[in-house]
Amino acid sequence: MRIFAEESTSILAKRIKYCEVCEKDFSTVYRIQYKQPAKWVFTCESCLLKVKKDNPLYKYGGTWKR
């Protein structure tokens, strides 16, 4: 049982997402489209607020939490 606990901890530690804009890792990121060609990317909250302002290409696709 202990081995399983250690394995699950290491698996969770590898669940890292980086912001497409500022390239830093965050525990919560947002899946969005904001430019052409339209592809889904992850951004932090700060960058999300910057890229969505007055952007007709912006689409929200969900929240990812570590």
Short mmCIF file of C-alpha atoms in Angstrom, two decimals:
data_model
loop_
_atom_site.label_atom_id
_atom_site.label_comp_id
_atom_site.label_asym_id
_atom_site.label_seq_id
_atom_site.Cartn_x
_atom_site.Cartn_y
_atom_site.Cartn_z
CA MET A 1 0.00 0.00 0.00
CA ARG A 2 2.81 2.41 0.77
CA ILE A 3 4.30 1.98 -2.70
CA PHE A 4 0.96 2.95 -4.24
CA ALA A 5 0.83 6.13 -2.14
CA GLU A 6 4.33 7.13 -3.25
CA GLU A 7 3.46 6.44 -6.88
CA SER A 8 0.29 8.52 -6.73
CA THR A 9 2.20 11.41 -5.15
CA SER A 10 4.78 11.39 -7.93
CA ILE A 11 2.02 11.25 -10.55
CA LEU A 12 0.32 14.30 -9.04
CA ALA A 13 3.63 16.14 -8.86
CA LYS A 14 4.01 15.77 -12.64
CA ARG A 15 0.64 17.43 -13.37
CA ILE A 16 2.04 20.82 -14.28
CA LYS A 17 0.52 23.26 -16.76
CA TYR A 18 2.28 26.33 -18.04
CA CYS A 19 0.70 29.58 -19.16
CA GLU A 20 0.96 29.93 -22.94
CA VAL A 21 1.59 33.68 -22.63
CA CYS A 22 3.98 34.18 -19.68
CA GLU A 23 5.31 30.57 -19.65
CA LYS A 24 5.11 30.21 -15.84
CA ASP A 25 3.52 27.25 -14.07
CA PHE A 26 0.29 27.75 -12.10
CA SER A 27 -1.95 25.54 -9.99
CA THR A 28 -5.01 26.92 -11.79
CA VAL A 29 -5.05 27.72 -15.50
CA TYR A 30 -7.79 28.46 -18.02
CA ARG A 31 -8.30 26.73 -21.36
CA ILE A 32 -8.96 29.36 -24.01
CA GLN A 33 -8.72 30.29 -27.67
CA TYR A 34 -7.68 33.86 -28.36
CA LYS A 35 -5.90 34.15 -31.71
CA GLN A 36 -5.72 32.65 -35.20
CA PRO A 37 -5.30 29.86 -35.96
CA ALA A 38 -7.81 28.87 -33.31
CA LYS A 39 -6.16 26.34 -30.99
CA TRP A 40 -6.82 25.58 -27.34
CA VAL A 41 -4.13 26.83 -24.95
CA PHE A 42 -3.78 27.27 -21.19
CA THR A 43 -3.27 30.70 -19.60
CA CYS A 44 -3.01 32.01 -16.06
CA GLU A 45 -5.68 34.37 -14.73
CA SER A 46 -3.55 37.47 -15.21
CA CYS A 47 -2.80 36.71 -18.86
CA LEU A 48 -6.39 35.59 -19.46
CA LEU A 49 -7.70 38.99 -18.40
CA LYS A 50 -5.25 40.71 -20.77
CA VAL A 51 -5.92 38.60 -23.89
CA LYS A 52 -9.72 38.42 -23.58
CA LYS A 53 -10.29 42.17 -23.29
CA ASP A 54 -12.02 43.41 -26.47
CA ASN A 55 -10.99 40.21 -28.30
CA PRO A 56 -13.67 38.79 -30.66
CA LEU A 57 -11.60 35.59 -31.08
CA TYR A 58 -11.67 34.80 -27.33
CA LYS A 59 -13.44 31.57 -26.27
CA TYR A 60 -13.43 30.00 -22.80
CA GLY A 61 -13.01 26.23 -22.62
CA GLY A 62 -12.78 25.40 -18.93
CA THR A 63 -10.67 25.63 -15.80
CA TRP A 64 -7.85 23.22 -14.92
CA LYS A 65 -6.77 22.84 -11.30
CA ARG A 66 -3.79 20.90 -10.02
#
